[in-house]
mmCIF file of C-alpha atoms in Angstrom:
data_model
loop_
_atom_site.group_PDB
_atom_site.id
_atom_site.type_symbol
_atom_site.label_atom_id
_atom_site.label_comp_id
_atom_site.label_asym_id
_atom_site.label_seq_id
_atom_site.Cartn_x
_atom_site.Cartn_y
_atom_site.Cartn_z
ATOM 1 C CA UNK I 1 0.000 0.000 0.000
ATOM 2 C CA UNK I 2 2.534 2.478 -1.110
ATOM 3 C CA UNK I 3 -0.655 5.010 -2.799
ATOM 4 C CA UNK I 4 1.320 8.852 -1.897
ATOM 5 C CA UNK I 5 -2.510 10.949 -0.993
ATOM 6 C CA UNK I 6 -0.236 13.985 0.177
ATOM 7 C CA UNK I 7 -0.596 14.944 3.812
ATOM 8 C CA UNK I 8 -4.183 14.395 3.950
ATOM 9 C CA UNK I 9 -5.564 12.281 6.910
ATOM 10 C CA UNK I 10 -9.236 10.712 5.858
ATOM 11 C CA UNK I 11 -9.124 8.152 8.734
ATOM 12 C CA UNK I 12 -10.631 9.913 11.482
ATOM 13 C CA UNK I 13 -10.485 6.832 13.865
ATOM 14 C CA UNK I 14 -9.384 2.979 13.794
ATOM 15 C CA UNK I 15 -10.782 -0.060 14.373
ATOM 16 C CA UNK I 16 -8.590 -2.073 17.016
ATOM 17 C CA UNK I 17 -8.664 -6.026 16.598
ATOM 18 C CA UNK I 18 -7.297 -8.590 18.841
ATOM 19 C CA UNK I 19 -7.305 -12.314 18.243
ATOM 20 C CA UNK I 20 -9.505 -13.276 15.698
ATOM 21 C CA UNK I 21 -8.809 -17.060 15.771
ATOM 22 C CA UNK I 22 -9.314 -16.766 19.872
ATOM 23 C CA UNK I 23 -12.172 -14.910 19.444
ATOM 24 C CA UNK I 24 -14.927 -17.670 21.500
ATOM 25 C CA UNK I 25 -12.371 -16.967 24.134
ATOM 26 C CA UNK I 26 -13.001 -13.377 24.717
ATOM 27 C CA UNK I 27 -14.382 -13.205 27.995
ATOM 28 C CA UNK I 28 -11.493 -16.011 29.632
ATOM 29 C CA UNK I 29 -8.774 -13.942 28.311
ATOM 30 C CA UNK I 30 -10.285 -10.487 29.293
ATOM 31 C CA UNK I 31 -10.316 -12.171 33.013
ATOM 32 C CA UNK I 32 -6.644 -13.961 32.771
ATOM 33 C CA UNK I 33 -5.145 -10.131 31.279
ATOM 34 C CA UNK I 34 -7.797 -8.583 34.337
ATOM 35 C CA UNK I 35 -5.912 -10.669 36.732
ATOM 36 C CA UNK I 36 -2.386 -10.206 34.961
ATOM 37 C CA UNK I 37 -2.750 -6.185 34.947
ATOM 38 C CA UNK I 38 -4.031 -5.965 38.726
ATOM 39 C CA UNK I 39 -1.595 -8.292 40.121
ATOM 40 C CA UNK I 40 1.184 -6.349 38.189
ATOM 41 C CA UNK I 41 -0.189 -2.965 39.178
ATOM 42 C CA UNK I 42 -0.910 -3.744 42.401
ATOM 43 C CA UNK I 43 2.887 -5.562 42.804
ATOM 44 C CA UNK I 44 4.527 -2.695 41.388
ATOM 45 C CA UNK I 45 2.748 -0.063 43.428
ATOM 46 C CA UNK I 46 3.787 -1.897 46.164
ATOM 47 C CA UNK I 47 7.623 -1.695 45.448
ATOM 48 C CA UNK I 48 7.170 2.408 45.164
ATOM 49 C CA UNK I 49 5.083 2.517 48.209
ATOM 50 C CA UNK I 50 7.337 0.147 50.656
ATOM 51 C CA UNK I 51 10.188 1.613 48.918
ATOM 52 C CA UNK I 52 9.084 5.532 49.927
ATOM 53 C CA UNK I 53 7.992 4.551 53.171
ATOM 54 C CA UNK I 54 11.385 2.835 54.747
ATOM 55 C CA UNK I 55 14.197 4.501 55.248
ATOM 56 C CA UNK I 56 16.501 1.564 55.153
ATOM 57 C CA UNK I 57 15.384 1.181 51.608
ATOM 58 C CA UNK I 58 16.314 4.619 50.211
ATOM 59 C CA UNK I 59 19.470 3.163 48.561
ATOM 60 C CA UNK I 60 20.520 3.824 45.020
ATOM 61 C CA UNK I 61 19.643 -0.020 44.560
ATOM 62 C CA UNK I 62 15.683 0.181 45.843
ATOM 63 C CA UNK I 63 15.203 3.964 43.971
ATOM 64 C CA UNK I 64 16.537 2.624 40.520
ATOM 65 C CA UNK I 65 13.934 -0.209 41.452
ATOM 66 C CA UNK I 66 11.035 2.120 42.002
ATOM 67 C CA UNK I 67 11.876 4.328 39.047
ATOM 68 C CA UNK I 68 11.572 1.263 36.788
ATOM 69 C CA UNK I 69 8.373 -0.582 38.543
ATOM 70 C CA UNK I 70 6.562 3.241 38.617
ATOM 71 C CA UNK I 71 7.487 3.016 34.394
ATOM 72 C CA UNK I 72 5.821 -0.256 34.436
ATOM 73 C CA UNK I 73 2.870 0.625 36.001
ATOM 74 C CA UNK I 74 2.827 3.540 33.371
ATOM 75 C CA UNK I 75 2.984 0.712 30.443
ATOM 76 C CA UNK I 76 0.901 -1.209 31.205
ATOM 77 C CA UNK I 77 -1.936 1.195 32.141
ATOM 78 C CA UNK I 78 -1.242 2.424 28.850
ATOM 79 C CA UNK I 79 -2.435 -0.733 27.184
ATOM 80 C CA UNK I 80 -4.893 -3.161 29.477
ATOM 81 C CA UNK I 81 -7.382 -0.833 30.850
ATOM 82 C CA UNK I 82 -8.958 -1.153 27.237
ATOM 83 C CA UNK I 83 -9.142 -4.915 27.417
ATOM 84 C CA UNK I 84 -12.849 -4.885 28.844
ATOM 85 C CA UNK I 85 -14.018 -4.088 25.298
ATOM 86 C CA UNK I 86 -11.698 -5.130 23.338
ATOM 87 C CA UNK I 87 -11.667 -8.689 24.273
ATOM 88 C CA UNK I 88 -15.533 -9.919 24.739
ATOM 89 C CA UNK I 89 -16.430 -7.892 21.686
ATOM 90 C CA UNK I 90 -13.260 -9.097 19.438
ATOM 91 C CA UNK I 91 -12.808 -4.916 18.418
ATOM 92 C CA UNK I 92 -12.688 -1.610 19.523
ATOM 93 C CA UNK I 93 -12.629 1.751 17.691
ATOM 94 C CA UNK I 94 -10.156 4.397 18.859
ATOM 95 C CA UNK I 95 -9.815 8.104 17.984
ATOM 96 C CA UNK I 96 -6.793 9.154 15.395
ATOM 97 C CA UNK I 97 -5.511 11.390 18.234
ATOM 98 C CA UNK I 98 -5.982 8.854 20.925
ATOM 99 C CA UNK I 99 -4.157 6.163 18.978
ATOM 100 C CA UNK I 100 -1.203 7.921 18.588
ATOM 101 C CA UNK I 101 -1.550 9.271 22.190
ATOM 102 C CA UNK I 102 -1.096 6.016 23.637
ATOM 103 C CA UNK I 103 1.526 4.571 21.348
ATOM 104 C CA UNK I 104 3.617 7.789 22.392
ATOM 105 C CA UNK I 105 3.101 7.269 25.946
ATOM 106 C CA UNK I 106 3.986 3.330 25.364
ATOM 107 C CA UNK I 107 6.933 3.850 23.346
ATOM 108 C CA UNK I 108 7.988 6.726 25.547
ATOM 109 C CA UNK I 109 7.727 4.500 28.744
ATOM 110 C CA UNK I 110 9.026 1.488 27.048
ATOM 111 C CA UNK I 111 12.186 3.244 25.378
ATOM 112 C CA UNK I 112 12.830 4.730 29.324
ATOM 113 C CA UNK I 113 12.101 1.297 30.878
ATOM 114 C CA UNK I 114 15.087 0.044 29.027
ATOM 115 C CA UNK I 115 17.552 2.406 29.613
ATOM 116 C CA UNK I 116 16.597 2.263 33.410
ATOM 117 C CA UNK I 117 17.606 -1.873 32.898
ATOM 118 C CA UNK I 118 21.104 -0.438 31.482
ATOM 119 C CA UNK I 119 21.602 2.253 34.764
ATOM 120 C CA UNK I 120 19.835 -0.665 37.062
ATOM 121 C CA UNK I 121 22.805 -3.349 35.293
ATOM 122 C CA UNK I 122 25.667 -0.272 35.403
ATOM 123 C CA UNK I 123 24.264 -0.140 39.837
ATOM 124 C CA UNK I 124 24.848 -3.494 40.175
ATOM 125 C CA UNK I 125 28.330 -3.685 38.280
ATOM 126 C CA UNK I 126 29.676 -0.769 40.378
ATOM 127 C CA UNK I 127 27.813 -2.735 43.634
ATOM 128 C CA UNK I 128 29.483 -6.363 43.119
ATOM 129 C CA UNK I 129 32.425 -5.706 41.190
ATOM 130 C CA UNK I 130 33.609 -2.223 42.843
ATOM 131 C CA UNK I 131 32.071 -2.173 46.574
ATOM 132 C CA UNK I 132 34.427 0.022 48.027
ATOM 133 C CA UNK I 133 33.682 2.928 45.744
ATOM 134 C CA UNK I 134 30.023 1.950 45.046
ATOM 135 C CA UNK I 135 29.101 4.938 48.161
ATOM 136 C CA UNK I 136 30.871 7.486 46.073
ATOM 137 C CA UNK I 137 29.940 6.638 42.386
ATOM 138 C CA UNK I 138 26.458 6.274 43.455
ATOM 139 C CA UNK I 139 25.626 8.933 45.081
ATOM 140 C CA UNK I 140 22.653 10.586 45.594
ATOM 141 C CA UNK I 141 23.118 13.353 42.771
ATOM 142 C CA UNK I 142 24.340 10.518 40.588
ATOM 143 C CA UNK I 143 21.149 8.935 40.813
ATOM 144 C CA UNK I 144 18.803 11.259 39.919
ATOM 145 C CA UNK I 145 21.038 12.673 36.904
ATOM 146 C CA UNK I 146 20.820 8.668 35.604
ATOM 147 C CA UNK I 147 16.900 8.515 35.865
ATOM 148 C CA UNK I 148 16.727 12.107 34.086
ATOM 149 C CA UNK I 149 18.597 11.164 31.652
ATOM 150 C CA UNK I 150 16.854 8.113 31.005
ATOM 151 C CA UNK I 151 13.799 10.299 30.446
ATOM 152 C CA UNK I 152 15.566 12.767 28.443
ATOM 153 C CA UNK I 153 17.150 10.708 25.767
ATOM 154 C CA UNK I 154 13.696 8.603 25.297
ATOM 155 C CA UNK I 155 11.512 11.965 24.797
ATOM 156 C CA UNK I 156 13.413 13.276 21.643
ATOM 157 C CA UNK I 157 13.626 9.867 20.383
ATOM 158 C CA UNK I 158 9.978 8.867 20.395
ATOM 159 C CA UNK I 159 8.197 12.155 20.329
ATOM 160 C CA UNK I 160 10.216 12.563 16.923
ATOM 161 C CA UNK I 161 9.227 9.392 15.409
ATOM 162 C CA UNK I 162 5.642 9.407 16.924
ATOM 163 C CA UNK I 163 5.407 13.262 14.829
ATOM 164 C CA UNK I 164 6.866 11.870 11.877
ATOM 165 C CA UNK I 165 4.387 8.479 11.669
ATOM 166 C CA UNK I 166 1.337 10.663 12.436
ATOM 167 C CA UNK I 167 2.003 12.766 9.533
ATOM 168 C CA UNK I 168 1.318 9.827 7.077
ATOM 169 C CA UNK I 169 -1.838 9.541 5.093
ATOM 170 C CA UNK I 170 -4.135 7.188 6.224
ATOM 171 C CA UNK I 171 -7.295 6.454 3.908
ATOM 172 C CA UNK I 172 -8.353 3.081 4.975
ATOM 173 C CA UNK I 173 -8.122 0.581 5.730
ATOM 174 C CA UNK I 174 -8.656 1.068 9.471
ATOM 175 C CA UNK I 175 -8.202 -1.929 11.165
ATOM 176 C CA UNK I 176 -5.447 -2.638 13.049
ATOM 177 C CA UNK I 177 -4.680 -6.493 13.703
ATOM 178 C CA UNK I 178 -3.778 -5.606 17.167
ATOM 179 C CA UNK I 179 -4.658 -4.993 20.523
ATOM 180 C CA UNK I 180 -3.608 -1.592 20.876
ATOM 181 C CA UNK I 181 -2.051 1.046 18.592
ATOM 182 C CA UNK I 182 1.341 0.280 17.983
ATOM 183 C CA UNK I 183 4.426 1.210 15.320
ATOM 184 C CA UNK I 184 4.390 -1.390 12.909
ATOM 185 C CA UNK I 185 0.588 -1.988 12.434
ATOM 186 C CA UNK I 186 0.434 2.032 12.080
ATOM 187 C CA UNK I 187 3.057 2.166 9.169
ATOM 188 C CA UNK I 188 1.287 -0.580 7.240
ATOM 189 C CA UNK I 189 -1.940 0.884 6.945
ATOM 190 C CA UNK I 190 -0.629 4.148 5.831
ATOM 191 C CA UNK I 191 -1.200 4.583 2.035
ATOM 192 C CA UNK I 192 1.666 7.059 1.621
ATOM 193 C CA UNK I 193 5.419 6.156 0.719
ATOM 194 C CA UNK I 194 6.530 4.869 4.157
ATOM 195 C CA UNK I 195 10.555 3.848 3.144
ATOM 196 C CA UNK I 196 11.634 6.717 5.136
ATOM 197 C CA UNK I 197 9.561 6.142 8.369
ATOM 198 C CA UNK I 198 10.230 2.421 8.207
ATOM 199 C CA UNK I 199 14.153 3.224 8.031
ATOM 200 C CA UNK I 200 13.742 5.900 10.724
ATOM 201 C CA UNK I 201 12.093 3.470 13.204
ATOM 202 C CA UNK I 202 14.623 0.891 12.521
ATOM 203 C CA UNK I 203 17.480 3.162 13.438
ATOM 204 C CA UNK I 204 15.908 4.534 16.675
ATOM 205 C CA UNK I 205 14.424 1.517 17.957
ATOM 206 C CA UNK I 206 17.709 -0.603 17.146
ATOM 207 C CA UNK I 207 19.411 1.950 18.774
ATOM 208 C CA UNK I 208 17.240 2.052 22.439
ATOM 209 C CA UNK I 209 17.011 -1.435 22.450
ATOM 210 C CA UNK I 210 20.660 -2.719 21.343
ATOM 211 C CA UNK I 211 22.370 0.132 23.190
ATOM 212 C CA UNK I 212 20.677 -0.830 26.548
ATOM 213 C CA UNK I 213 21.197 -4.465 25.570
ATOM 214 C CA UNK I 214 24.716 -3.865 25.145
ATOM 215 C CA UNK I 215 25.319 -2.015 28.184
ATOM 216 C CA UNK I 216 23.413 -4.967 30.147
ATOM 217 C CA UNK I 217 25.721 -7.997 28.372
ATOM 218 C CA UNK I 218 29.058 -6.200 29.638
ATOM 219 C CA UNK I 219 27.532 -5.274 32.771
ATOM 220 C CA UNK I 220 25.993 -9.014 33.452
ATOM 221 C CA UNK I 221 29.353 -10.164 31.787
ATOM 222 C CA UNK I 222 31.847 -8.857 34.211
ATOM 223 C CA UNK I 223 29.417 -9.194 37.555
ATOM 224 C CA UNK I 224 29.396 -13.003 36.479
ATOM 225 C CA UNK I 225 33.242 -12.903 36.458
ATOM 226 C CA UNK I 226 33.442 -11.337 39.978
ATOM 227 C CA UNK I 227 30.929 -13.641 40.892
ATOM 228 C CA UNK I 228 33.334 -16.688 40.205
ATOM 229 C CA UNK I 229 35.995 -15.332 42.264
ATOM 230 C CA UNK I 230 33.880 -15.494 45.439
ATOM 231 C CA UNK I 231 35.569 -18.294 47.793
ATOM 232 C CA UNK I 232 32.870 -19.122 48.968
ATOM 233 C CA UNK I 233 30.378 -21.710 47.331
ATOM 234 C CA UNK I 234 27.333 -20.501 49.074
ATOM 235 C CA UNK I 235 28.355 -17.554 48.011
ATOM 236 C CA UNK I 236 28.347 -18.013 44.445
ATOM 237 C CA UNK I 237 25.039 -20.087 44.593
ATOM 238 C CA UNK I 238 23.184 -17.586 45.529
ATOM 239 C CA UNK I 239 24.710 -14.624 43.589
ATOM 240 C CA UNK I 240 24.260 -16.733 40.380
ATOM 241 C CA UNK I 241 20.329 -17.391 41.296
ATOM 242 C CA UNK I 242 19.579 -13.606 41.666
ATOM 243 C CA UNK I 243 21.393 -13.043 38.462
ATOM 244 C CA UNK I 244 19.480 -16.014 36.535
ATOM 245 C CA UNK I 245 16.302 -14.881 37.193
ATOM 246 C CA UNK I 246 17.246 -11.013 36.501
ATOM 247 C CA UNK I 247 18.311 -12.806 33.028
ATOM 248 C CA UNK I 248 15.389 -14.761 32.543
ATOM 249 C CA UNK I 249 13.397 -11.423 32.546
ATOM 250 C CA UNK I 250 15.539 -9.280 30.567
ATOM 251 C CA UNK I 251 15.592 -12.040 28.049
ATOM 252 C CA UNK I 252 11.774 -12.040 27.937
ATOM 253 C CA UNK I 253 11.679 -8.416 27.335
ATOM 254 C CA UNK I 254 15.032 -7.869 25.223
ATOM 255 C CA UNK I 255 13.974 -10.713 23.091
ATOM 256 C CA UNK I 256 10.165 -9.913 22.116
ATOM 257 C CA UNK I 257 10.983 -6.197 21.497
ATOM 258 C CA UNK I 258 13.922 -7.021 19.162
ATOM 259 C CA UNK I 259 11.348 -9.234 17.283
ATOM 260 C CA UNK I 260 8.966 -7.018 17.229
ATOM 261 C CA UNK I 261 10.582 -3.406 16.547
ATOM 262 C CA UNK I 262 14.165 -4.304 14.841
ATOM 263 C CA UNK I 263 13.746 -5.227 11.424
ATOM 264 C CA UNK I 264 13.650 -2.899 8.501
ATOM 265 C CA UNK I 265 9.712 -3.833 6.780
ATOM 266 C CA UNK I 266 7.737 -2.706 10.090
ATOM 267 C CA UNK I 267 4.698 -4.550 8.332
ATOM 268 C CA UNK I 268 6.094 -8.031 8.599
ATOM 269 C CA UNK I 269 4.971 -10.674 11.063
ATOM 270 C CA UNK I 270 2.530 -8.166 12.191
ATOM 271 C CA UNK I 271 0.120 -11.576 13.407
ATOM 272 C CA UNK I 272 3.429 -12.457 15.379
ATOM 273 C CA UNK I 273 3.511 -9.301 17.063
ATOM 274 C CA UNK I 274 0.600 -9.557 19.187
ATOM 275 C CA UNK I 275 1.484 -12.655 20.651
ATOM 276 C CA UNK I 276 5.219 -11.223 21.090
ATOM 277 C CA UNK I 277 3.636 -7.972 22.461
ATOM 278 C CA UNK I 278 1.749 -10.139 25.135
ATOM 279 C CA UNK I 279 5.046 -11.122 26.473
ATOM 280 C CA UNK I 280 5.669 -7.084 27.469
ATOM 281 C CA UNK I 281 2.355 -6.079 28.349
ATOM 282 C CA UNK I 282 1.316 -9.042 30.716
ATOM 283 C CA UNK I 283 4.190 -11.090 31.222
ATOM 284 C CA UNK I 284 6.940 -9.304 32.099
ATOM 285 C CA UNK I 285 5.208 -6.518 34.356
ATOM 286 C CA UNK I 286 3.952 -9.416 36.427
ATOM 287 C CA UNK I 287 7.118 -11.099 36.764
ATOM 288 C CA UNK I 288 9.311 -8.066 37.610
ATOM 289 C CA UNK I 289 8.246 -7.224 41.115
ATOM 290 C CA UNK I 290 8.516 -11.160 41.977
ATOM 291 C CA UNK I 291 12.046 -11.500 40.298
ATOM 292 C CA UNK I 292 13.961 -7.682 40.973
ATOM 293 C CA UNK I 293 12.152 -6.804 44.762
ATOM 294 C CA UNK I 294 9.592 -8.964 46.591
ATOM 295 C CA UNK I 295 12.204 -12.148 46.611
ATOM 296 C CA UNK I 296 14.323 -9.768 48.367
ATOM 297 C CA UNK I 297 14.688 -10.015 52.607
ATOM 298 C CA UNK I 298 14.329 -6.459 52.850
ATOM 299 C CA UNK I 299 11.297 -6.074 51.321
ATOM 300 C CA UNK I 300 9.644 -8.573 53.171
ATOM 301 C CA UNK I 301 11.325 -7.130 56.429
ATOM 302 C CA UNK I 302 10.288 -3.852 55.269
ATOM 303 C CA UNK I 303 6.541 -5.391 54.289
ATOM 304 C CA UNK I 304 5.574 -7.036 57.212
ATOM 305 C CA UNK I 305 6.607 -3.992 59.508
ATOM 306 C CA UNK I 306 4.335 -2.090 57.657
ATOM 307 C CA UNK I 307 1.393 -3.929 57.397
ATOM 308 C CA UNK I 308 2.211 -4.332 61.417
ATOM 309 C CA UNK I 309 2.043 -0.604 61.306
ATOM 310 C CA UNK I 310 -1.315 -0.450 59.879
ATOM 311 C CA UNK I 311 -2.658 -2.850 62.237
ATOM 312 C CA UNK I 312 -1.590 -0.793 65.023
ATOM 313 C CA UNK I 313 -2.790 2.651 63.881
ATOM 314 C CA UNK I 314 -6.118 0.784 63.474
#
């Protein structure tokens, strides 16, 4: 569909479409991503809540950990909340500004979600490999100018290619094979010459996502090494299980997105992409809090005292 109509938008809203082959399933998987999205929501709020409320946990460790699950929360609530119609009734139509609204704000988050995994990987390098100047590297001031930038390179980044998408003609079709508005389905139903976008959103999104990737392998790489020269065995055990499971997750995440985004024709696999996309808007979001925070002894120190507290005060 490669039609050039100018600059001339005649779709004034799209038709958003889930699984079709699933479809008798509606109201089971409206309940399971229900389920998914509160027990993520409610598991990340947690981790910003216990996290603000005990001192012991104001660490650069527990506020890179916040930062990240307060992103999440931000993702996901992008994207599930319109699950309640989308899913028993197969479809949902969505405004032309709203659709691009929300894939902003999911890009936006998601692009900052993944450099916060590259800080939160660079934190635990300087933690485990360099202990004794860990107080001084990451320092208060430190922190915050991390998270900011984190922000500040993603905003440029996807507000630019957001613009640049949304200034494509679209003049139907309207569906898009998807359960919310994302890049690639976007692109393909634009009727205008899209080389140019396509080749924009494979630089910038192979960029976020390879960069961060990168800056997680060495980090990962050279924790591992440390980790090996530990005398002790017990030691080692259980630095290598926090680390697994970190890399269980980040391969769950760093895996569907490089699927989904990185490849030059944005409108191939685009039925592959929804079940990919799953993996990022239910999966991983549930998973984090269990694998990054509520595993840890603090937490659940820092948990119990304050639902303890609450009893009290009542």
């Amino acid at each position: 569909m490669s039609m050039e109509m100018g600059n001339v938008t005649t779709v004034q809203e799209f038709i958003l479409e889930e699984f079709p082959a699933i479809q008798h399933l509606g109201k089971i998987l409206f309940m399971v991503h229900l389920l998914a999205y509160l027990a993520s929501t409610i598991g990340n709020a947690l981790i910003v809540t216990i996290t603000c409320a005990d001192s012991r946990l104001h660490t650069p460790m527990y506020f890179f950990l916040s930062t990240f699950s307060f992103v999440e929360c931000g993702v996901v609530s992008a994207i599930i909340p319109k699950f309640p119609v989308i899913f028993p009734l197969g479809k949902q139509t969505i405004s032309f500004p709203s659709c691009f609204i929300q894939t902003f704000v999911f890009l936006f988050l998601g692009a900052a979600c993944f450099f916060l995994i590259a800080v939160m990987s660079l934190d635990r390098y300087v933690a485990i490999c360099k202990p004794l100047h860990y107080p001084t590297i990451m320092n208060l001031k430190t922190c915050f100018l991390l998270v900011t930038a984190c922000f500040a390179l993603a905003f440029p980044l996807i507000s630019g290619l957001v613009v640049k998408v949304s200034q494509l003609s679209f003049c139907g079709p309207h569906v898009i094979p998807h359960f919310f508005c994302d890049l690639s389905p976007l692109i393909h139903l634009s009727c205008s010459d899209t080389r140019s976008v396509e080749m924009l959103a494979f630089v910038l999104t192979s960029f976020i996502l390879l960069t961060s990737l990168l800056i997680t392998l060495i980090a990962y790489s050279n924790i591992i090494v440390t980790i090996l020269r530990f005398p002790s065995a017990r030691e080692k055990q259980k630095a290598f299980s926090t680390c697994s499971s970190h890399l269980i997750v980040l391969s769950l995440m760093y895996g569907s997105c490089v699927f989904i985004y990185v490849k030059r024709k944005q409108m191939n696999r685009l039925d592959s992409n929804r079940e990919a996309a799953l993996v990022n808007t239910v999966v991983t979001p549930l998973l984090n809090p269990v694998i990054y925070t509520l595993r840890n002894k603090k937490v659940h120190r820092a948990l119990r005292e304050t639902m303890c507290g609450m009893k009290i005060s009542r």
